[in-house]
């Protein structure tokens, strides 16, 4: 299998499994990793787009250290070691204003339950 095949398969897998464990470096617990389940979608370059609120631990964490890991697993397998999984390492960056409106719209179509985050 070539690197292009792996990249293609990883993209397909990530599109089929829209939830992962986002891990950031905790600012409140001695720089330990902090992970939680979160929904995500891919942008047109196959980068994960994750919406987090301003008061979320992850937001506070990545403002101090932008290194993150998103781990996505095939939840259909009883033995998770038998299922496919992808760990996406990178740096969290906020969307720019030009991208934000469109990405929010797309995100809310995929995850309509997230509308409650916008209610004050």
PDB file of C-alpha atoms in Angstrom:
ATOM      1  CA  UNK A   1       0.000   0.000   0.000  1.00  0.00           C
ATOM      2  CA  UNK A   2       1.399   3.396  -0.974  1.00  0.00           C
ATOM      3  CA  UNK A   3       1.371   6.563   1.119  1.00  0.00           C
ATOM      4  CA  UNK A   4      -1.353   7.977  -1.170  1.00  0.00           C
ATOM      5  CA  UNK A   5      -3.478   4.877  -0.517  1.00  0.00           C
ATOM      6  CA  UNK A   6      -3.029   5.327   3.237  1.00  0.00           C
ATOM      7  CA  UNK A   7      -3.981   9.001   3.032  1.00  0.00           C
ATOM      8  CA  UNK A   8      -7.058   8.190   0.943  1.00  0.00           C
ATOM      9  CA  UNK A   9      -8.128   5.401   3.310  1.00  0.00           C
ATOM     10  CA  UNK A  10      -7.591   7.634   6.344  1.00  0.00           C
ATOM     11  CA  UNK A  11      -9.777  10.380   4.808  1.00  0.00           C
ATOM     12  CA  UNK A  12     -12.561   7.907   4.051  1.00  0.00           C
ATOM     13  CA  UNK A  13     -12.324   6.492   7.570  1.00  0.00           C
ATOM     14  CA  UNK A  14     -12.443   9.957   9.162  1.00  0.00           C
ATOM     15  CA  UNK A  15     -15.488  10.930   7.079  1.00  0.00           C
ATOM     16  CA  UNK A  16     -17.280   7.762   8.215  1.00  0.00           C
ATOM     17  CA  UNK A  17     -16.472   8.220  11.916  1.00  0.00           C
ATOM     18  CA  UNK A  18     -17.358  11.788  12.980  1.00  0.00           C
ATOM     19  CA  UNK A  19     -16.472  11.439  16.674  1.00  0.00           C
ATOM     20  CA  UNK A  20     -13.054  11.210  18.253  1.00  0.00           C
ATOM     21  CA  UNK A  21     -11.139  11.835  21.427  1.00  0.00           C
ATOM     22  CA  UNK A  22      -9.602  15.296  21.426  1.00  0.00           C
ATOM     23  CA  UNK A  23      -6.576  15.590  23.702  1.00  0.00           C
ATOM     24  CA  UNK A  24      -5.026  18.888  24.716  1.00  0.00           C
ATOM     25  CA  UNK A  25      -2.355  19.767  27.281  1.00  0.00           C
ATOM     26  CA  UNK A  26      -4.088  20.675  30.528  1.00  0.00           C
ATOM     27  CA  UNK A  27      -3.394  24.083  32.015  1.00  0.00           C
ATOM     28  CA  UNK A  28      -4.971  23.160  35.349  1.00  0.00           C
ATOM     29  CA  UNK A  29      -3.557  19.675  35.996  1.00  0.00           C
ATOM     30  CA  UNK A  30       0.235  19.932  35.741  1.00  0.00           C
ATOM     31  CA  UNK A  31       0.459  19.771  31.938  1.00  0.00           C
ATOM     32  CA  UNK A  32      -1.112  16.307  31.739  1.00  0.00           C
ATOM     33  CA  UNK A  33      -3.043  15.358  28.598  1.00  0.00           C
ATOM     34  CA  UNK A  34      -6.751  16.083  28.838  1.00  0.00           C
ATOM     35  CA  UNK A  35      -9.027  14.103  26.529  1.00  0.00           C
ATOM     36  CA  UNK A  36     -12.732  14.066  25.826  1.00  0.00           C
ATOM     37  CA  UNK A  37     -15.044  12.814  23.114  1.00  0.00           C
ATOM     38  CA  UNK A  38     -15.964  15.414  20.544  1.00  0.00           C
ATOM     39  CA  UNK A  39     -17.613  15.595  17.147  1.00  0.00           C
ATOM     40  CA  UNK A  40     -15.586  16.858  14.205  1.00  0.00           C
ATOM     41  CA  UNK A  41     -15.800  17.284  10.462  1.00  0.00           C
ATOM     42  CA  UNK A  42     -13.146  17.568   7.794  1.00  0.00           C
ATOM     43  CA  UNK A  43     -12.494  20.689   5.749  1.00  0.00           C
ATOM     44  CA  UNK A  44     -11.615  20.539   2.073  1.00  0.00           C
ATOM     45  CA  UNK A  45      -7.982  19.755   2.893  1.00  0.00           C
ATOM     46  CA  UNK A  46      -8.994  16.892   5.228  1.00  0.00           C
ATOM     47  CA  UNK A  47      -8.129  18.873   8.357  1.00  0.00           C
ATOM     48  CA  UNK A  48     -10.437  18.238  11.312  1.00  0.00           C
ATOM     49  CA  UNK A  49     -12.748  21.113  12.200  1.00  0.00           C
ATOM     50  CA  UNK A  50     -13.779  21.109  15.850  1.00  0.00           C
ATOM     51  CA  UNK A  51     -16.057  23.688  17.414  1.00  0.00           C
ATOM     52  CA  UNK A  52     -15.412  24.336  21.097  1.00  0.00           C
ATOM     53  CA  UNK A  53     -16.930  27.002  23.296  1.00  0.00           C
ATOM     54  CA  UNK A  54     -14.915  29.799  24.862  1.00  0.00           C
ATOM     55  CA  UNK A  55     -15.446  28.293  28.321  1.00  0.00           C
ATOM     56  CA  UNK A  56     -14.376  24.730  27.387  1.00  0.00           C
ATOM     57  CA  UNK A  57     -11.264  23.240  28.980  1.00  0.00           C
ATOM     58  CA  UNK A  58      -9.889  22.462  25.523  1.00  0.00           C
ATOM     59  CA  UNK A  59     -10.164  26.124  24.509  1.00  0.00           C
ATOM     60  CA  UNK A  60      -8.331  27.266  27.615  1.00  0.00           C
ATOM     61  CA  UNK A  61      -5.709  24.584  27.063  1.00  0.00           C
ATOM     62  CA  UNK A  62      -4.922  25.243  23.429  1.00  0.00           C
ATOM     63  CA  UNK A  63      -4.668  28.991  24.019  1.00  0.00           C
ATOM     64  CA  UNK A  64      -1.567  28.143  26.092  1.00  0.00           C
ATOM     65  CA  UNK A  65      -0.340  25.164  24.077  1.00  0.00           C
ATOM     66  CA  UNK A  66      -1.786  24.583  20.613  1.00  0.00           C
ATOM     67  CA  UNK A  67      -0.552  20.978  20.284  1.00  0.00           C
ATOM     68  CA  UNK A  68      -3.478  18.542  20.048  1.00  0.00           C
ATOM     69  CA  UNK A  69      -4.232  14.950  19.169  1.00  0.00           C
ATOM     70  CA  UNK A  70      -7.520  13.708  17.735  1.00  0.00           C
ATOM     71  CA  UNK A  71      -7.878   9.924  17.961  1.00  0.00           C
ATOM     72  CA  UNK A  72     -10.688   8.298  16.006  1.00  0.00           C
ATOM     73  CA  UNK A  73     -11.567   4.611  16.398  1.00  0.00           C
ATOM     74  CA  UNK A  74     -13.929   2.178  14.737  1.00  0.00           C
ATOM     75  CA  UNK A  75     -16.534   1.867  17.484  1.00  0.00           C
ATOM     76  CA  UNK A  76     -18.288  -1.057  15.744  1.00  0.00           C
ATOM     77  CA  UNK A  77     -15.614  -3.541  16.809  1.00  0.00           C
ATOM     78  CA  UNK A  78     -15.960  -5.279  20.175  1.00  0.00           C
ATOM     79  CA  UNK A  79     -12.210  -5.629  20.377  1.00  0.00           C
ATOM     80  CA  UNK A  80     -11.012  -2.121  19.571  1.00  0.00           C
ATOM     81  CA  UNK A  81      -7.545  -3.424  18.743  1.00  0.00           C
ATOM     82  CA  UNK A  82      -9.053  -5.155  15.704  1.00  0.00           C
ATOM     83  CA  UNK A  83     -10.650  -1.995  14.348  1.00  0.00           C
ATOM     84  CA  UNK A  84      -9.110   0.751  12.304  1.00  0.00           C
ATOM     85  CA  UNK A  85      -8.005   3.901  14.061  1.00  0.00           C
ATOM     86  CA  UNK A  86      -6.384   7.191  13.146  1.00  0.00           C
ATOM     87  CA  UNK A  87      -4.511   9.618  15.378  1.00  0.00           C
ATOM     88  CA  UNK A  88      -4.288  13.093  13.937  1.00  0.00           C
ATOM     89  CA  UNK A  89      -1.508  15.182  15.519  1.00  0.00           C
ATOM     90  CA  UNK A  90      -1.373  18.882  14.870  1.00  0.00           C
ATOM     91  CA  UNK A  91      -1.685  22.423  16.090  1.00  0.00           C
ATOM     92  CA  UNK A  92      -5.093  23.887  16.850  1.00  0.00           C
ATOM     93  CA  UNK A  93      -5.722  27.191  15.116  1.00  0.00           C
ATOM     94  CA  UNK A  94      -8.917  29.242  15.086  1.00  0.00           C
ATOM     95  CA  UNK A  95     -10.752  29.572  11.794  1.00  0.00           C
ATOM     96  CA  UNK A  96     -10.417  32.933  10.118  1.00  0.00           C
ATOM     97  CA  UNK A  97     -13.541  35.082   9.718  1.00  0.00           C
ATOM     98  CA  UNK A  98     -13.886  34.206   6.015  1.00  0.00           C
ATOM     99  CA  UNK A  99     -14.146  30.485   6.831  1.00  0.00           C
ATOM    100  CA  UNK A 100     -16.112  30.688  10.056  1.00  0.00           C
ATOM    101  CA  UNK A 101     -19.641  31.310   8.752  1.00  0.00           C
ATOM    102  CA  UNK A 102     -19.537  28.603   6.113  1.00  0.00           C
ATOM    103  CA  UNK A 103     -17.904  26.048   8.425  1.00  0.00           C
ATOM    104  CA  UNK A 104     -20.411  26.767  11.209  1.00  0.00           C
ATOM    105  CA  UNK A 105     -23.279  26.208   8.776  1.00  0.00           C
ATOM    106  CA  UNK A 106     -21.791  22.928   7.594  1.00  0.00           C
ATOM    107  CA  UNK A 107     -21.051  21.815  11.144  1.00  0.00           C
ATOM    108  CA  UNK A 108     -24.619  22.515  12.286  1.00  0.00           C
ATOM    109  CA  UNK A 109     -26.007  20.536   9.348  1.00  0.00           C
ATOM    110  CA  UNK A 110     -23.885  17.561  10.444  1.00  0.00           C
ATOM    111  CA  UNK A 111     -24.459  18.044  14.181  1.00  0.00           C
ATOM    112  CA  UNK A 112     -27.811  19.837  14.663  1.00  0.00           C
ATOM    113  CA  UNK A 113     -27.699  19.160  18.411  1.00  0.00           C
ATOM    114  CA  UNK A 114     -24.818  21.668  18.601  1.00  0.00           C
ATOM    115  CA  UNK A 115     -27.328  24.501  18.091  1.00  0.00           C
ATOM    116  CA  UNK A 116     -27.877  24.412  21.842  1.00  0.00           C
ATOM    117  CA  UNK A 117     -24.317  25.752  22.269  1.00  0.00           C
ATOM    118  CA  UNK A 118     -25.488  28.998  20.693  1.00  0.00           C
ATOM    119  CA  UNK A 119     -28.394  29.500  23.091  1.00  0.00           C
ATOM    120  CA  UNK A 120     -27.647  31.788  25.991  1.00  0.00           C
TER     121      UNK A 120
END
